Short mmCIF file of C-alpha atoms in Angstrom, two decimals:
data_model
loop_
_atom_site.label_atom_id
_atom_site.label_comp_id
_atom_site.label_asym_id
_atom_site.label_seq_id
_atom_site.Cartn_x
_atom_site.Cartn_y
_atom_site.Cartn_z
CA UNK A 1 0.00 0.00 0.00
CA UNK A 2 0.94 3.35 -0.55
CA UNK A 3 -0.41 6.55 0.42
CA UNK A 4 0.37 10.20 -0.10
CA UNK A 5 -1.48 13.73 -0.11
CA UNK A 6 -2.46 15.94 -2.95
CA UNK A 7 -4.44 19.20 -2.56
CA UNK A 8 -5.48 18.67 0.64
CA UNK A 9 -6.50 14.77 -0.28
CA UNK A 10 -5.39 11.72 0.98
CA UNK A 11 -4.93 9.55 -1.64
CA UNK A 12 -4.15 5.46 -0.76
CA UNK A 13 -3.44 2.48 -3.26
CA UNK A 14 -3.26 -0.83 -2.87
CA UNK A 15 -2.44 -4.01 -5.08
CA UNK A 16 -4.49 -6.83 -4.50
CA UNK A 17 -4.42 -11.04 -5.72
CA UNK A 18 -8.12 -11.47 -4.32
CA UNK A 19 -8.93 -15.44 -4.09
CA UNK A 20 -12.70 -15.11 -5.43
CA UNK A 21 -13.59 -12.21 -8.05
CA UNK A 22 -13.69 -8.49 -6.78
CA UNK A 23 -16.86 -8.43 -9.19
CA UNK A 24 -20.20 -8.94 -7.51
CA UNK A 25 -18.72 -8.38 -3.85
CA UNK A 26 -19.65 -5.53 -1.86
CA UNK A 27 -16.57 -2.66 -0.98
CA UNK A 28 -16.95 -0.80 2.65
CA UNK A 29 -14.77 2.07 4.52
CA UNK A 30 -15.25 1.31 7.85
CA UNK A 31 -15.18 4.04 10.14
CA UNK A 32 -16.53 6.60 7.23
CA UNK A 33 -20.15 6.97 8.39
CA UNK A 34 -18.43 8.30 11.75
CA UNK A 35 -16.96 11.16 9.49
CA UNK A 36 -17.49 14.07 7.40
CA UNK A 37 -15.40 13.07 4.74
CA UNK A 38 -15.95 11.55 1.06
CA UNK A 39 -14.12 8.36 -0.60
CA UNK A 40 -13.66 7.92 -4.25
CA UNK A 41 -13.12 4.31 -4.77
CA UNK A 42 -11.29 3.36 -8.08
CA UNK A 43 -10.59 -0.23 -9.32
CA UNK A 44 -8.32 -0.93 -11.71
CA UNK A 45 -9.02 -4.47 -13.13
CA UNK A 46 -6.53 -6.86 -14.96
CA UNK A 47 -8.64 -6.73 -17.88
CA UNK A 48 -8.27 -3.06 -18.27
CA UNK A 49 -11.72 -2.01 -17.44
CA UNK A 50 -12.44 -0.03 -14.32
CA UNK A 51 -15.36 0.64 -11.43
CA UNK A 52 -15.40 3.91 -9.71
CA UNK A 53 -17.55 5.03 -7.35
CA UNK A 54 -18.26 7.79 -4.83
CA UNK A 55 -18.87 6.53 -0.89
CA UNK A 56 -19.94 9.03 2.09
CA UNK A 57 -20.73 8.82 5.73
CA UNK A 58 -24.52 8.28 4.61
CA UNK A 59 -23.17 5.18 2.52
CA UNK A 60 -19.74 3.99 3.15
CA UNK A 61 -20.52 0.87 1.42
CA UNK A 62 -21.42 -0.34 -2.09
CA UNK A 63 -21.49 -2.98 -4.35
CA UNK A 64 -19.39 -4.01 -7.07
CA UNK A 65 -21.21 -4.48 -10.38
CA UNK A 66 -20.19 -7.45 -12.72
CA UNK A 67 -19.81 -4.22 -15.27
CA UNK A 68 -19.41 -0.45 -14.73
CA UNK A 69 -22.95 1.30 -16.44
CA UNK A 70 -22.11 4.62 -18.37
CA UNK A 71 -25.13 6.11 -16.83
CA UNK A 72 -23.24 5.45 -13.32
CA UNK A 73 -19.68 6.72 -15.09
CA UNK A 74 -21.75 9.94 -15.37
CA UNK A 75 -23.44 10.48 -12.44
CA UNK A 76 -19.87 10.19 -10.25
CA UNK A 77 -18.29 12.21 -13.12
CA UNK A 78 -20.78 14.96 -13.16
CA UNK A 79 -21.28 14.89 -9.12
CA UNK A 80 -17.10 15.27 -9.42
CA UNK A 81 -17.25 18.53 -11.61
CA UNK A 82 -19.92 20.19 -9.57
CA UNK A 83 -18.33 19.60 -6.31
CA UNK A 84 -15.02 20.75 -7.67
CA UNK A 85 -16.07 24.15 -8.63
CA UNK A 86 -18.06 25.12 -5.96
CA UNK A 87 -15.30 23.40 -3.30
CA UNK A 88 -12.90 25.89 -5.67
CA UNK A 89 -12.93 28.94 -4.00
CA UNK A 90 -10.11 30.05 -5.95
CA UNK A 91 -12.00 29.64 -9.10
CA UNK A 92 -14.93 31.09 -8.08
CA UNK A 93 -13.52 34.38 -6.62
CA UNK A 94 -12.20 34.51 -10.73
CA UNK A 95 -15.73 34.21 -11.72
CA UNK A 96 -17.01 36.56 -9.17
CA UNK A 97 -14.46 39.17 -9.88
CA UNK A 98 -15.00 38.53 -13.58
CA UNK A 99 -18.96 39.47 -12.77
CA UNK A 100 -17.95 42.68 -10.79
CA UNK A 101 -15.96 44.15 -13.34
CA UNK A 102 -17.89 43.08 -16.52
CA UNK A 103 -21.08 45.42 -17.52
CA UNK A 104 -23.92 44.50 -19.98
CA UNK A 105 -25.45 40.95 -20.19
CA UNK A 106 -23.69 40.55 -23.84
CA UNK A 107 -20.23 41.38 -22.66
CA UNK A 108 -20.84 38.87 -19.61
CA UNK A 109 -22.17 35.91 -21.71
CA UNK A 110 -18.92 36.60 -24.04
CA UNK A 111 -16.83 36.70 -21.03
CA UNK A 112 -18.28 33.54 -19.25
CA UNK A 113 -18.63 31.75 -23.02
CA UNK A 114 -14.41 32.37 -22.98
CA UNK A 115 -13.39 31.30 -19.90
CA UNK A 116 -15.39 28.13 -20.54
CA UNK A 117 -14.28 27.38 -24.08
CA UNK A 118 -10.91 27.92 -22.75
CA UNK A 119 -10.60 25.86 -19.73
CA UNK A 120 -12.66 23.28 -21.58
CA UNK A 121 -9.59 22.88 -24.06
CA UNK A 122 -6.53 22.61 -21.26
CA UNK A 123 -8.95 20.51 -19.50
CA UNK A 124 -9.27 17.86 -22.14
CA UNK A 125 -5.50 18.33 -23.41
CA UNK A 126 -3.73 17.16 -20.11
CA UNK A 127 -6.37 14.55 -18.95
CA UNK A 128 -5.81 13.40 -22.14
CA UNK A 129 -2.12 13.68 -21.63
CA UNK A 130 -1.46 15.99 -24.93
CA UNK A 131 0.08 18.58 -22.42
CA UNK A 132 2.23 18.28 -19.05
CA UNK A 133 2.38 21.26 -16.72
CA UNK A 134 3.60 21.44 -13.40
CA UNK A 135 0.61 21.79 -11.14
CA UNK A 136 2.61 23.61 -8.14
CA UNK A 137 3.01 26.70 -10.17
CA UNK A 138 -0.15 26.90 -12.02
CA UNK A 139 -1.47 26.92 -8.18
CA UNK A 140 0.19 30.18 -8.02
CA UNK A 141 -0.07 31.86 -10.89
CA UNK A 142 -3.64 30.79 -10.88
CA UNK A 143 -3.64 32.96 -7.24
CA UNK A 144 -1.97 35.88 -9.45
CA UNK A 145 -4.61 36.26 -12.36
CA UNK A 146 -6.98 36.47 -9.36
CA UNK A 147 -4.90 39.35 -8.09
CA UNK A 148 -5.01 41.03 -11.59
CA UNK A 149 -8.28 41.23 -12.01
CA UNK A 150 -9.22 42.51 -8.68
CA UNK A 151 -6.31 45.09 -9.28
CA UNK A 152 -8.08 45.88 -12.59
CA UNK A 153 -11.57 46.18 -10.52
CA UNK A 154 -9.78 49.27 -8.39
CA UNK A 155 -8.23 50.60 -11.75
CA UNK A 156 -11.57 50.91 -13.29
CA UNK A 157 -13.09 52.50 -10.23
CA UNK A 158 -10.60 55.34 -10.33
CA UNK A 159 -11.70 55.95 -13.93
CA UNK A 160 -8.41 53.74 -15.57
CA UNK A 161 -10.04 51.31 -17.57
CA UNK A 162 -7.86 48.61 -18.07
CA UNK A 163 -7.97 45.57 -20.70
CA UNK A 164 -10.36 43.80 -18.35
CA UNK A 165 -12.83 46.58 -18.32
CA UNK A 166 -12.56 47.32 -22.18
CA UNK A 167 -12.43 44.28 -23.32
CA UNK A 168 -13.20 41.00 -20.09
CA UNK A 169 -13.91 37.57 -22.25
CA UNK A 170 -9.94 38.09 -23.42
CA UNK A 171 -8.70 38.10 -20.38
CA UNK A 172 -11.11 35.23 -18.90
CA UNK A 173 -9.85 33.69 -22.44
CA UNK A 174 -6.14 33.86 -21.26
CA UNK A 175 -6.42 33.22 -17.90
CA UNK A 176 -9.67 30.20 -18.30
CA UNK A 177 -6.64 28.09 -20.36
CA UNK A 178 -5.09 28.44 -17.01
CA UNK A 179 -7.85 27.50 -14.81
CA UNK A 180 -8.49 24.64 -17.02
CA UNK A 181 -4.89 23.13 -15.67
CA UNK A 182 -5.63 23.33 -12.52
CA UNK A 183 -9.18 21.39 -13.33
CA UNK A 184 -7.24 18.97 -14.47
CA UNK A 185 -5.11 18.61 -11.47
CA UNK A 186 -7.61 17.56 -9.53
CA UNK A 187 -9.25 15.30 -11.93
CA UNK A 188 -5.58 13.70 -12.62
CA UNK A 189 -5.79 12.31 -9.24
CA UNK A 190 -9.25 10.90 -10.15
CA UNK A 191 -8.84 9.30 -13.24
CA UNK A 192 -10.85 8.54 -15.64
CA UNK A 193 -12.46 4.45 -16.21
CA UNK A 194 -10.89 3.03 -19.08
CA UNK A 195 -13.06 2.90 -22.16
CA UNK A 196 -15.47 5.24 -20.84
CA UNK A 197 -13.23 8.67 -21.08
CA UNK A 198 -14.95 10.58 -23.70
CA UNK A 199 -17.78 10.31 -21.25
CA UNK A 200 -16.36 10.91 -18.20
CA UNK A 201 -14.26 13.77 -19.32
CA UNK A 202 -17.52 15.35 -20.85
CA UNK A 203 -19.56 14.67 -17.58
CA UNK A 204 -16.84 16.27 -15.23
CA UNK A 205 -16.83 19.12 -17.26
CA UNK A 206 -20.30 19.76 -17.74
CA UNK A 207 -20.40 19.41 -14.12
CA UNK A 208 -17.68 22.40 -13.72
CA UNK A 209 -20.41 24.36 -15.82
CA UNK A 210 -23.11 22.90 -14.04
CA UNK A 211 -21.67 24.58 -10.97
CA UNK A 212 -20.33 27.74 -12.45
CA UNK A 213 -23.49 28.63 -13.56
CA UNK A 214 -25.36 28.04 -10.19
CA UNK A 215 -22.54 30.43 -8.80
CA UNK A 216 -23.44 32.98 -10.98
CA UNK A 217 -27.15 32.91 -10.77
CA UNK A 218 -26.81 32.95 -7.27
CA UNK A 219 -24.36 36.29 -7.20
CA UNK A 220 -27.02 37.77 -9.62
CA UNK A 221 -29.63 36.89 -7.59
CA UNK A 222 -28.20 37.97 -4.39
CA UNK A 223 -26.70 41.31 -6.33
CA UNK A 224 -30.70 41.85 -7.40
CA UNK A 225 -32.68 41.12 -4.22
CA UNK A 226 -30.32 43.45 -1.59
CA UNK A 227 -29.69 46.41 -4.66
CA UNK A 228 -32.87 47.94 -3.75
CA UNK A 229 -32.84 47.32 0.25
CA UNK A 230 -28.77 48.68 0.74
CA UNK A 231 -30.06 51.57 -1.38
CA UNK A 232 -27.04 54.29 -2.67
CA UNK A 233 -23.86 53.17 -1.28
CA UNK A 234 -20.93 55.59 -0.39
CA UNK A 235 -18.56 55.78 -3.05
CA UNK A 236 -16.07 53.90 -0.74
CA UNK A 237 -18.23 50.72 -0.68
CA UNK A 238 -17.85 49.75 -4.22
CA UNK A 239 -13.92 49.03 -3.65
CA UNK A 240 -14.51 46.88 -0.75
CA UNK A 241 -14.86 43.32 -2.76
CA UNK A 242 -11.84 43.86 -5.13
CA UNK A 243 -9.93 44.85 -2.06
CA UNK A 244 -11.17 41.84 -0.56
CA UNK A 245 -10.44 39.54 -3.45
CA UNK A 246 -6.79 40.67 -3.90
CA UNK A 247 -6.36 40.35 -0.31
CA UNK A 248 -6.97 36.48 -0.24
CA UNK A 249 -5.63 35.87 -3.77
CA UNK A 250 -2.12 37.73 -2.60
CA UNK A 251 -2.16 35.22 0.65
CA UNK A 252 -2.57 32.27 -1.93
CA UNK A 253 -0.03 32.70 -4.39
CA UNK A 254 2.18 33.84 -1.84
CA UNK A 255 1.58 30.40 0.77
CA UNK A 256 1.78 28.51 -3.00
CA UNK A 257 4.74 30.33 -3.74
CA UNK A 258 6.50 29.41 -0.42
CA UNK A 259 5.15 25.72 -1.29
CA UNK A 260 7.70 25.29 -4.30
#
């Protein structure tokens, strides 16, 4: 057995001879119903195939099926990509800075439609294994375009309009190829079930969407319901949440940084 950690994820393997076929047995984590915590089982059969599945404190257990439905493939895959974005707070403070500084609903649909085209294609490219990028520095530099765009925010409230105010889907163009590496850091230490990628990849990434969009019609409808109760703001107020933003983001790439 080995066992290491990964993004704050403990991640165990283990080679087993079993004496009756894994297939049609049942799989348990004792101990994980006492927890708060999630398992993602993945078995990697002789034969090449594959069975993954998600277990939780609710159900620790589950059984393993003689073969591995693409319906269930998506389901975990999907689940995967939803929990991933909105567990990313990195990502989302992107989004959500990305939303502050864009104005118009064309220029944001252009904006969001970038940043997913483009971490759709670095996505797919090093799951795939097309590309191979360090994952310890696009941690940082991830932290950095988070910085830049808040810094852009205060620029454009000063009446300094830079390249993300003028023109936002190129920069969440530039940066989303980044984002998409660091998607597929974390689904790199997933894997995907042999003969069944296509889907999975597809499902995980729709998921990422999936929850990207729920973050964004949430800020909208948060941003819509409390506009008319907070009433005119001081002119102070509106530099509060790119303050904010840089603030973490600069304590990110700097404890990433000091991670090398």
């Amino acid at each position: 057995m080995t066992a290491r950690e990964h993004g704050g994820a403990a991640i165990q393997t283990w080679r087993l001879r079993a004496v009756e076929p894994l297939r049609g047995q049942s799989i348990r984590i004792g101990g994980l119903e006492r927890t708060m915590t999630d398992a993602l089982v993945r078995i990697e059969f002789l034969d090449g195939t594959t069975w993954t599945q998600r277990l939780t404190p609710a159900h620790p257990a589950a059984a393993i099926p003689t073969l591995q439905s693409g319906l269930r493939v998506a389901g975990v895959y999907l689940t995967l990509g939803i929990e991933h974005i909105l567990l990313g707070i990195d990502h989302l403070l992107f989004v959500l800075a990305l939303l502050i500084i864009t104005e118009g609903a064309w220029r944001l649909v252009k904006t969001i439609t970038a940043f997913t085209i483009a971490h759709s294609i670095t996505l797919a490219l090093v799951t795939l294994g097309f590309v191979h990028v360090p994952q310890a520095p696009v941690e940082a530099v991830i932290a950095l375009s988070i910085v830049f765009v808040a810094a852009e925010i205060v620029h454009a409230r000063g009446g300094r309009e830079g390249l993300t105010a003028r023109a936002p889907w190129i920069v969440a163009l530039v940066f989303g190829l980044l984002h998409g590496f660091g998607f597929a850091g974390a689904l790199s230490e997933v894997g995907l079930p042999q003969g069944q990628i296509p889907a999975a990849l597809l499902c995980f990434n729709v998921g990422v969407e999936s929850g990207q969009l729920l973050f964004i019609g949430a800020v909208l409808s948060l941003a819509n319901i409390t506009r008319p109760v907070c009433g005119p703001l001081p002119p102070w107020a509106s530099l509060v949440p790119p303050y904010a933003i840089g603030s973490v983001a600069v304590f990110w790439a700097l404890q990433r940084v000091s991670a090398f």
